[in-house]
Amino acid sequence: MEKIKNSKFLTEKKKRSLLCHSESIKLYPTLYRFIVENEDITEELMREKLSDEDINTIEHLMPDIFKTCQDEWKSDETKPYPLEILDGKQRIPCSICNTPNKEIYYITNKISGRKLNVGSTCINYFLIDSMLNGKTKGQIKKEAIRLQKLSVLNQRYPGIGDIINGWTDELHKFDVLIPKSMEEPYVQFGEEVRKMYNDYLDGKEIPIEIFAEYLQKQQQFLSEMNQYNEIHKNKKFVVTRKIINWLNRTNQSAILEKLKETGYVTYPLAPNILEQNFIQSLLPEINEHLSPMNATIIGTDEDTKSFIIKPFEHLDIKLSLKYEKYLDLFGWKLFGEQQKGALNLYNIFYVSRVYDNESRLIILRELNKKVSRLVHHHKMYLINK
């Protein structure tokens, strides 16, 4: 049997005690009576004595109810200072856990006026920092009423608050980038739904049934996006989740927005996409383009974001060419666009650098051979002349 989400607010004695001493929990009469009448609460007892409606409230609303109860409390303004440190062996039992305490915080409920003395551990449950700044009784009441309205809405549509708050999060669950033509209508509709949701919580006359239409329409949007995801996720140059995450990590939001125009990497944007999995996916086709000149990419250097190119079949020379530079000058061939830089050995050497010392030594050795041959031919020419 699955655990009851958020059951800790009832099973943990200190959290339960805070609820019991507060006023907002009384908006949920059956839950309040259950907390007051049962000293030891377990999940089994909750399933036995609480209705499905109450369980639903615990699972989806209890963190917010608990927060509202916390915010009911403020420092006791009748005291010169909210904290009293007792002398010697003097101790006062904490109103929450009944533990004798030397350090006592005096607090007052903003709604009922009830006063408590709370120990140094239990005061953490009352958010003393925010309490010192304080919220007004009106603000507390308004928040409690909003929460009560949310409770009614949540009973009809379980988890609706999470759905609306996580509306745009759904866009990040697909394997590929959802193009702007699909994303924008979904986001705009979500903003309309959020406004109606807040208006409803604020007490405006909005029929609760309208939210069923909203949730159904959201599912239609998500279904269409899922179909797009399944059709495009294995296609060439599609913007993958890994590319999206890389662009976010490297703070390239402007490039991401441009990619949303089509959902695909295009030639003009390719030099900006240096995500390693994307680069690796290009290697087989790039090597096809290099094969007529007997050159090949034998690896990549992730630190310098460079291709390692072996330009000659018979010599172990390695060149390093930046991903960005290759895609800018020669990427036209991958994307079937108009030529920018001719893909030949001369241009590859021109824009590359020697990769390692071994390659430098080989190049120097080969140059030395060529110079020696030239000198020899020149001497022979002079002799014969």
Coordinates of C-alpha atoms in Angstrom, one line a residue, residues 3 7 22 53 94 149 167 183 252 280 301 338:
K3 CA 2.4 5.9 1.8
S7 CA 1.4 12.3 6.5
S22 CA -3.8 27.2 15.6
E53 CA -11.7 13.8 1.0
C94 CA 6.9 24.1 26.4
K149 CA -11.2 27.9 -1.6
W167 CA 2.2 24.5 -16.2
E183 CA 4.9 26.5 -27.2
Q252 CA 22.7 31.2 -24.3
Q280 CA 29.6 13.4 -32.0
D301 CA 39.1 17.4 -27.5
Q338 CA 25.6 27.6 -50.3

